[in-house]
Amino acid sequence: MLPEELEADFVQLNAPKYRVMQVFRWLGRGVRDFNEMSDLPKPFRDKLHENYRIYRPRVLKKQVSAIDGTIKYLWELADGQAVETVVMSYQHGNTVCISSQVGCRQGCAFCASTIGGLVRNLEPSEMLDEVLFSQLDSGKTISNIVLMGIGEPLDNFEHVMRFLSLVNHPQGMNIGMRHISLSTCGLTERFDELAARDLQLTLSVSLHAPDDETRSRLMPANRGRGVDQLMESCKAYYKKTGRRISFEYAMIDGVNDSERHARLLAERAKAVNAHVNLIPLNHVEERQFRPSTTGHMKAFIHILEDKGVNVTVRRRLGSDVDASCGQLRRKNQNQIVCTEGEKH
Ligand code: SAH
């Protein structure tokens, strides 16, 4: 709940206004019981107990990369479902990559998160818990959030918007919108609505192919929408918000890494002034795709740069702890994963 909502509730409980911040601070420390809120009078703690519940996710699995210290968590939620969260350390601070749904219904051909389909949406509080408990458990202060874990954030639109208000709240975790990236497979019907919220977050579009033939093969979300429509939506979003969009592009050997793809991608990116973030594909056991060769990647980057496109290659973090794309949850289901890294 937002502090202003608690305030309204507390009036009903005949509690003074300052109780809100006391409770809020305790929640931020991860208490699991109202009785731990030791500066609150006992009768008020009892009232809280009668009216609310605190849930704390349980660590099902925690893996720490021996190579770069990336931490991957698999959390057990109140109903026994599990989601992954990854904490990555960069020079500019710590980034947490969170899931927005249990499973995913988008069906991207290279992604592990979608294999068992969508189970359910995450509650705003569950997304907030991913950030809070990753911070508390790891001891690393989180400065950036990427919604690039399991699930499609725009398919859980209202809950994600509410989570953003919570995590951004000055009296809460106070993480600035400019430090938050939301990644989408391109649910264009939601772009105007997102732009209308006038948030300063970064919108990342998982493009992965600049033409309909390749993109529809890789991403069912492209069927019925199409790359032209996606580009129009990106253009409108950029015009309305003034925020540059980032195109995610996972390089897949022999599928989307040809010169033709590079030239068309350059045209697309320039038309909407997008930044291109190349990702060497993470191989997923159940999928047949392989990452592009270093040679192909270099040639691809060369074409983009030559055409004046702003391009970066995503660093691979946590490769020894399955920190990519729904792999941890998947492995745990099979006897159990996490998600993708972020840009530099
Ligand atoms: N549903 C959202 C966010 C989740 S995925 C989206 O589609 O953007 C975060 C990023 O990881 C997306 O760009 C996704 O396409 C990418 N991804 C998924 N599987 C991958 C894999 N095996 N290798 C590299 N990137 C992958």
Short mmCIF file of C-alpha atoms and ligand atoms in Angstrom, two decimals:
data_model
loop_
_atom_site.label_atom_id
_atom_site.label_comp_id
_atom_site.label_asym_id
_atom_site.label_seq_id
_atom_site.Cartn_x
_atom_site.Cartn_y
_atom_site.Cartn_z
CA MET A 1 0.00 0.00 0.00
CA LEU A 2 1.10 3.57 -0.65
CA PRO A 3 1.62 5.73 2.47
CA GLU A 4 -1.38 7.90 1.55
CA GLU A 5 -3.59 4.81 1.33
CA LEU A 6 -2.39 3.55 4.69
CA GLU A 7 -3.07 6.99 6.09
CA ALA A 8 -6.70 6.83 5.02
CA ASP A 9 -6.99 3.33 6.52
CA PHE A 10 -5.36 4.30 9.78
CA VAL A 11 -7.92 7.07 10.27
CA GLN A 12 -10.54 4.28 10.42
CA LEU A 13 -8.42 2.54 13.06
CA ASN A 14 -8.26 5.78 15.09
CA ALA A 15 -4.47 5.86 14.81
CA PRO A 16 -2.53 9.12 14.56
CA LYS A 17 -1.02 10.06 11.21
CA TYR A 18 2.59 9.50 12.28
CA ARG A 19 1.95 5.77 12.69
CA VAL A 20 2.02 5.43 8.90
CA MET A 21 5.71 6.22 8.63
CA GLN A 22 6.55 4.05 11.61
CA VAL A 23 4.86 1.07 9.99
CA PHE A 24 6.32 1.94 6.60
CA ARG A 25 9.85 1.98 8.00
CA TRP A 26 9.38 -1.39 9.68
CA LEU A 27 8.10 -2.91 6.45
CA GLY A 28 11.17 -1.56 4.68
CA ARG A 29 13.32 -3.48 7.14
CA GLY A 30 11.60 -6.71 6.19
CA VAL A 31 9.81 -7.59 9.43
CA ARG A 32 7.56 -10.60 9.17
CA ASP A 33 5.30 -9.99 12.16
CA PHE A 34 3.54 -6.88 13.54
CA ASN A 35 4.88 -7.77 16.97
CA GLU A 36 8.38 -6.97 15.71
CA MET A 37 7.24 -3.33 15.33
CA SER A 38 8.46 -2.64 18.84
CA ASP A 39 7.76 1.12 18.99
CA LEU A 40 4.05 0.61 18.35
CA PRO A 41 1.62 0.20 21.27
CA LYS A 42 0.40 -3.35 21.70
CA PRO A 43 -3.33 -2.56 21.07
CA PHE A 44 -2.38 -0.96 17.74
CA ARG A 45 -0.22 -3.94 16.78
CA ASP A 46 -3.21 -6.15 17.51
CA LYS A 47 -5.41 -4.00 15.28
CA LEU A 48 -2.84 -4.28 12.49
CA HIS A 49 -2.78 -8.00 12.96
CA GLU A 50 -6.56 -8.18 12.62
CA ASN A 51 -6.65 -6.03 9.47
CA TYR A 52 -3.52 -6.80 7.49
CA ARG A 53 -1.04 -9.50 6.75
CA ILE A 54 2.67 -9.32 6.01
CA TYR A 55 4.12 -11.83 3.63
CA ARG A 56 7.77 -12.43 3.14
CA PRO A 57 9.02 -14.47 0.19
CA ARG A 58 11.26 -17.41 0.99
CA VAL A 59 14.57 -18.03 -0.74
CA LEU A 60 14.18 -21.35 -2.54
CA LYS A 61 17.53 -21.10 -4.18
CA LYS A 62 20.37 -18.58 -4.21
CA GLN A 63 23.33 -18.78 -6.52
CA VAL A 64 26.31 -16.45 -6.50
CA SER A 65 28.51 -16.23 -9.58
CA ALA A 66 32.13 -17.05 -8.86
CA ILE A 67 33.09 -14.98 -11.92
CA ASP A 68 31.40 -11.61 -11.30
CA GLY A 69 29.40 -11.87 -8.05
CA THR A 70 26.01 -11.77 -9.81
CA ILE A 71 23.40 -13.19 -7.44
CA LYS A 72 20.41 -15.08 -8.62
CA TYR A 73 17.43 -15.73 -6.37
CA LEU A 74 14.56 -18.08 -6.82
CA TRP A 75 11.76 -16.91 -4.49
CA GLU A 76 8.87 -18.94 -3.28
CA LEU A 77 5.65 -16.92 -3.26
CA ALA A 78 2.69 -17.26 -0.87
CA ASP A 79 0.92 -19.79 -3.12
CA GLY A 80 4.01 -21.94 -3.69
CA GLN A 81 4.78 -20.49 -7.15
CA ALA A 82 8.36 -19.40 -7.84
CA VAL A 83 9.98 -16.45 -9.65
CA GLU A 84 13.54 -15.37 -10.33
CA THR A 85 15.34 -12.14 -9.50
CA VAL A 86 18.95 -11.28 -10.36
CA VAL A 87 21.22 -8.75 -8.67
CA MET A 88 24.08 -7.41 -10.82
CA SER A 89 26.86 -5.11 -9.68
CA TYR A 90 28.17 -2.39 -11.96
CA GLN A 91 30.49 0.52 -11.36
CA HIS A 92 27.49 2.86 -11.26
CA GLY A 93 25.59 0.77 -8.70
CA ASN A 94 23.57 -2.37 -8.24
CA THR A 95 20.84 -3.37 -10.64
CA VAL A 96 18.05 -5.78 -9.89
CA CYS A 97 16.34 -7.64 -12.70
CA ILE A 98 12.81 -8.61 -11.66
CA SER A 99 10.04 -10.85 -12.95
CA SER A 100 6.56 -9.45 -13.61
CA GLN A 101 4.61 -12.68 -14.10
CA VAL A 102 4.86 -16.34 -13.15
CA GLY A 103 5.62 -17.77 -16.57
CA CYS A 104 4.73 -15.96 -19.80
CA ARG A 105 2.22 -16.37 -22.62
CA GLN A 106 4.18 -14.59 -25.39
CA GLY A 107 5.81 -17.73 -26.72
CA CYS A 108 9.15 -16.31 -28.00
CA ALA A 109 10.95 -19.20 -29.68
CA PHE A 110 14.33 -18.62 -27.95
CA CYS A 111 13.14 -17.90 -24.42
CA ALA A 112 12.95 -20.29 -21.47
CA SER A 113 10.39 -18.23 -19.50
CA THR A 114 7.53 -19.04 -21.81
CA ILE A 115 7.92 -22.80 -22.06
CA GLY A 116 5.23 -23.70 -19.50
CA GLY A 117 2.99 -20.75 -20.50
CA LEU A 118 1.54 -18.13 -18.16
CA VAL A 119 0.65 -19.28 -14.66
CA ARG A 120 -0.44 -15.92 -13.20
CA ASN A 121 0.33 -12.22 -12.88
CA LEU A 122 2.50 -11.01 -10.02
CA GLU A 123 0.91 -8.69 -7.50
CA PRO A 124 2.47 -5.22 -7.14
CA SER A 125 3.60 -6.24 -3.65
CA GLU A 126 5.33 -9.35 -4.99
CA MET A 127 7.38 -7.23 -7.43
CA LEU A 128 8.21 -4.82 -4.61
CA ASP A 129 9.30 -7.80 -2.50
CA GLU A 130 11.66 -8.92 -5.27
CA VAL A 131 13.47 -5.57 -4.99
CA LEU A 132 13.30 -5.21 -1.22
CA PHE A 133 14.31 -8.73 -0.25
CA SER A 134 17.08 -8.90 -2.86
CA GLN A 135 18.48 -5.75 -1.25
CA LEU A 136 18.06 -7.00 2.30
CA ASP A 137 19.44 -10.45 1.63
CA SER A 138 22.38 -9.39 -0.54
CA GLY A 139 23.29 -6.32 1.52
CA LYS A 140 23.63 -4.45 -1.79
CA THR A 141 21.75 -1.16 -2.07
CA ILE A 142 19.67 -1.33 -5.22
CA SER A 143 19.92 1.75 -7.43
CA ASN A 144 18.50 0.46 -10.71
CA ILE A 145 15.65 -1.84 -11.72
CA VAL A 146 15.11 -3.62 -14.98
CA LEU A 147 11.82 -5.36 -15.72
CA MET A 148 13.55 -7.98 -17.78
CA GLY A 149 12.90 -11.12 -15.81
CA ILE A 150 10.17 -13.67 -16.36
CA GLY A 151 6.95 -12.36 -17.90
CA GLU A 152 5.71 -9.57 -20.12
CA PRO A 153 5.28 -6.37 -18.06
CA LEU A 154 2.73 -4.84 -20.46
CA ASP A 155 0.62 -7.97 -20.15
CA ASN A 156 0.32 -7.19 -16.41
CA PHE A 157 -0.07 -3.46 -16.99
CA GLU A 158 -2.01 -2.17 -13.95
CA HIS A 159 -0.02 -4.21 -11.42
CA VAL A 160 3.27 -3.07 -12.96
CA MET A 161 2.13 0.59 -12.88
CA ARG A 162 1.20 0.24 -9.24
CA PHE A 163 4.51 -1.45 -8.45
CA LEU A 164 6.29 1.51 -10.11
CA SER A 165 4.44 4.02 -7.91
CA LEU A 166 5.34 1.99 -4.83
CA VAL A 167 9.03 1.52 -5.58
CA ASN A 168 9.36 5.14 -6.72
CA HIS A 169 7.65 6.59 -3.66
CA PRO A 170 9.88 9.11 -1.79
CA GLN A 171 8.95 7.52 1.51
CA GLY A 172 9.45 4.02 0.16
CA MET A 173 12.45 2.68 -1.73
CA ASN A 174 12.60 5.95 -3.66
CA ILE A 175 14.10 4.52 -6.83
CA GLY A 176 13.93 7.18 -9.55
CA MET A 177 12.06 6.41 -12.77
CA ARG A 178 15.17 7.27 -14.75
CA HIS A 179 16.79 4.30 -13.05
CA ILE A 180 14.08 1.90 -14.21
CA SER A 181 13.84 0.08 -17.55
CA LEU A 182 10.76 -1.74 -18.75
CA SER A 183 11.23 -4.31 -21.47
CA THR A 184 8.42 -5.44 -23.78
CA CYS A 185 8.05 -7.87 -26.65
CA GLY A 186 6.04 -5.08 -28.34
CA LEU A 187 2.43 -5.06 -27.13
CA THR A 188 1.82 -1.89 -29.14
CA GLU A 189 -1.77 -1.44 -27.96
CA ARG A 190 -0.33 -0.47 -24.56
CA PHE A 191 2.28 2.05 -25.75
CA ASP A 192 -0.05 5.08 -25.79
CA GLU A 193 -1.33 4.23 -22.34
CA LEU A 194 2.23 3.92 -21.04
CA ALA A 195 3.25 7.21 -22.70
CA ALA A 196 0.20 8.89 -21.15
CA ARG A 197 1.49 7.99 -17.67
CA ASP A 198 4.38 10.33 -18.44
CA LEU A 199 6.94 8.27 -16.55
CA GLN A 200 10.60 8.96 -17.08
CA LEU A 201 11.50 5.28 -17.35
CA THR A 202 13.39 3.72 -20.23
CA LEU A 203 11.34 1.63 -22.61
CA SER A 204 13.22 -1.30 -24.08
CA VAL A 205 11.68 -3.04 -27.05
CA SER A 206 12.73 -6.62 -27.67
CA LEU A 207 13.04 -6.34 -31.43
CA HIS A 208 15.29 -9.28 -32.31
CA ALA A 209 14.50 -8.94 -36.04
CA PRO A 210 13.80 -5.93 -38.28
CA ASP A 211 11.53 -7.75 -40.77
CA ASP A 212 8.18 -9.48 -40.33
CA GLU A 213 9.25 -12.80 -41.71
CA THR A 214 12.06 -13.32 -39.19
CA ARG A 215 10.32 -11.57 -36.29
CA SER A 216 7.05 -13.46 -36.62
CA ARG A 217 8.97 -16.71 -36.68
CA LEU A 218 10.79 -15.82 -33.45
CA MET A 219 8.08 -13.85 -31.67
CA PRO A 220 4.40 -14.74 -31.98
CA ALA A 221 3.60 -11.25 -30.58
CA ASN A 222 4.65 -9.89 -33.97
CA ARG A 223 1.93 -11.79 -35.79
CA GLY A 224 -1.07 -9.53 -36.26
CA ARG A 225 0.91 -6.45 -35.26
CA GLY A 226 3.99 -6.32 -37.46
CA VAL A 227 7.27 -4.40 -37.40
CA ASP A 228 5.86 -1.32 -39.24
CA GLN A 229 3.17 -0.90 -36.61
CA LEU A 230 5.72 -1.43 -33.85
CA MET A 231 7.92 1.30 -35.33
CA GLU A 232 4.95 3.69 -35.56
CA SER A 233 4.16 3.02 -31.90
CA CYS A 234 7.81 3.59 -30.94
CA LYS A 235 7.85 6.86 -32.87
CA ALA A 236 4.68 8.07 -31.14
CA TYR A 237 6.05 7.05 -27.74
CA TYR A 238 9.31 8.91 -28.33
CA LYS A 239 7.44 11.97 -29.57
CA LYS A 240 5.15 12.04 -26.57
CA THR A 241 7.73 11.30 -23.84
CA GLY A 242 11.01 12.56 -25.32
CA ARG A 243 12.57 9.36 -23.95
CA ARG A 244 14.80 7.44 -26.31
CA ILE A 245 13.80 3.83 -26.84
CA SER A 246 16.25 0.98 -26.65
CA PHE A 247 16.02 -1.98 -29.06
CA GLU A 248 17.09 -5.30 -27.62
CA TYR A 249 18.51 -7.63 -30.22
CA ALA A 250 19.58 -11.17 -29.28
CA MET A 251 21.94 -12.39 -31.97
CA ILE A 252 21.03 -15.86 -33.18
CA ASP A 253 23.31 -17.79 -35.46
CA GLY A 254 22.00 -17.93 -39.04
CA VAL A 255 18.59 -16.53 -38.07
CA ASN A 256 18.80 -12.73 -37.59
CA ASP A 257 22.52 -11.94 -37.96
CA SER A 258 22.99 -11.41 -41.70
CA GLU A 259 24.14 -8.21 -43.43
CA ARG A 260 20.61 -7.73 -44.72
CA HIS A 261 19.27 -7.84 -41.18
CA ALA A 262 21.95 -5.37 -40.02
CA ARG A 263 21.13 -2.87 -42.77
CA LEU A 264 17.39 -3.04 -42.16
CA LEU A 265 17.90 -2.82 -38.38
CA ALA A 266 20.04 0.31 -38.91
CA GLU A 267 17.22 1.91 -40.92
CA ARG A 268 14.64 1.02 -38.30
CA ALA A 269 16.76 2.31 -35.41
CA LYS A 270 17.59 5.58 -37.15
CA ALA A 271 13.97 6.26 -38.03
CA VAL A 272 12.99 6.31 -34.35
CA ASN A 273 16.36 7.45 -32.93
CA ALA A 274 16.65 4.22 -30.96
CA HIS A 275 19.68 2.87 -29.21
CA VAL A 276 20.53 -0.74 -30.14
CA ASN A 277 21.57 -3.19 -27.46
CA LEU A 278 22.99 -6.41 -28.89
CA ILE A 279 22.90 -9.52 -26.75
CA PRO A 280 24.70 -12.71 -27.66
CA LEU A 281 21.89 -15.28 -27.39
CA ASN A 282 21.96 -17.36 -24.24
CA HIS A 283 21.60 -20.94 -25.20
CA VAL A 284 18.54 -22.53 -23.61
CA GLU A 285 18.56 -26.30 -23.31
CA GLU A 286 15.07 -26.82 -24.71
CA ARG A 287 15.67 -24.52 -27.73
CA GLN A 288 17.53 -25.25 -30.93
CA PHE A 289 19.03 -21.76 -31.38
CA ARG A 290 22.73 -20.93 -30.99
CA PRO A 291 24.45 -17.58 -30.39
CA SER A 292 26.01 -15.83 -33.39
CA THR A 293 29.72 -16.28 -33.88
CA THR A 294 32.06 -13.50 -32.77
CA GLY A 295 32.91 -12.87 -36.42
CA HIS A 296 29.27 -12.38 -37.40
CA MET A 297 28.68 -10.13 -34.41
CA LYS A 298 31.65 -7.93 -35.31
CA ALA A 299 30.50 -7.58 -38.92
CA PHE A 300 26.96 -6.79 -37.72
CA ILE A 301 28.17 -4.10 -35.29
CA HIS A 302 30.37 -2.62 -38.01
CA ILE A 303 27.39 -2.14 -40.34
CA LEU A 304 25.30 -0.51 -37.60
CA GLU A 305 28.11 1.82 -36.55
CA ASP A 306 28.91 2.67 -40.12
CA LYS A 307 25.32 3.82 -40.54
CA GLY A 308 25.61 6.01 -37.44
CA VAL A 309 23.54 3.87 -35.08
CA ASN A 310 24.23 4.05 -31.38
CA VAL A 311 25.03 0.44 -30.45
CA THR A 312 26.26 -1.40 -27.37
CA VAL A 313 26.86 -5.05 -26.64
CA ARG A 314 25.42 -6.34 -23.42
CA ARG A 315 27.96 -7.76 -21.03
CA ARG A 316 27.26 -11.28 -19.95
CA LEU A 317 26.96 -11.49 -16.21
CA GLY A 318 26.17 -14.53 -14.14
CA SER A 319 26.70 -16.98 -16.98
CA ASP A 320 27.80 -19.63 -14.50
CA VAL A 321 24.58 -19.34 -12.45
CA ASP A 322 21.96 -19.67 -15.22
CA ALA A 323 21.25 -15.95 -14.79
CA SER A 324 19.48 -15.75 -18.08
CA CYS A 325 15.94 -15.76 -19.23
CA GLY A 326 13.84 -18.02 -17.05
CA GLN A 327 16.39 -20.76 -16.79
CA LEU A 328 16.45 -21.09 -13.02
CA ARG A 329 12.67 -21.46 -12.57
CA ARG A 330 12.64 -23.90 -15.45
CA LYS A 331 15.34 -26.10 -13.96
CA ASN A 332 13.65 -26.13 -10.60
CA GLN A 333 10.39 -27.19 -12.18
CA ASN A 334 12.11 -30.09 -13.78
CA GLN A 335 13.40 -31.50 -10.51
CA ILE A 336 13.99 -25.80 -11.13
CA VAL A 337 16.18 -19.96 -12.78
CA CYS A 338 16.65 -16.41 -13.56
CA THR A 339 16.85 -13.83 -16.13
CA GLU A 340 18.62 -11.63 -18.43
CA GLY A 341 21.31 -9.08 -17.58
CA GLU A 342 21.01 -5.42 -18.43
CA LYS A 343 22.69 -2.87 -20.57
CA HIS A 344 25.81 -1.05 -19.50
N1 SAH B 1 8.74 -9.94 -21.91
C1 SAH B 1 9.65 -8.84 -21.93
C2 SAH B 1 10.69 -8.87 -20.80
C3 SAH B 1 11.35 -10.17 -20.44
S1 SAH B 1 12.73 -10.83 -21.26
C4 SAH B 1 10.32 -8.74 -23.28
O1 SAH B 1 10.05 -9.55 -24.14
O2 SAH B 1 11.07 -7.79 -23.49
C5 SAH B 1 14.07 -9.79 -21.21
C6 SAH B 1 14.90 -9.87 -22.50
O3 SAH B 1 15.60 -11.13 -22.64
C7 SAH B 1 14.04 -9.74 -23.75
O4 SAH B 1 14.69 -8.86 -24.64
C8 SAH B 1 14.04 -11.16 -24.27
O5 SAH B 1 13.70 -11.21 -25.63
C9 SAH B 1 15.45 -11.60 -23.97
N2 SAH B 1 15.69 -13.02 -24.04
C10 SAH B 1 14.85 -14.04 -23.77
N3 SAH B 1 15.46 -15.22 -23.97
C11 SAH B 1 16.72 -14.95 -24.35
C12 SAH B 1 17.85 -15.76 -24.67
N4 SAH B 1 17.79 -17.07 -24.65
N5 SAH B 1 19.01 -15.14 -24.99
C13 SAH B 1 19.09 -13.78 -24.99
N6 SAH B 1 18.08 -12.97 -24.70
C14 SAH B 1 16.89 -13.55 -24.38
#
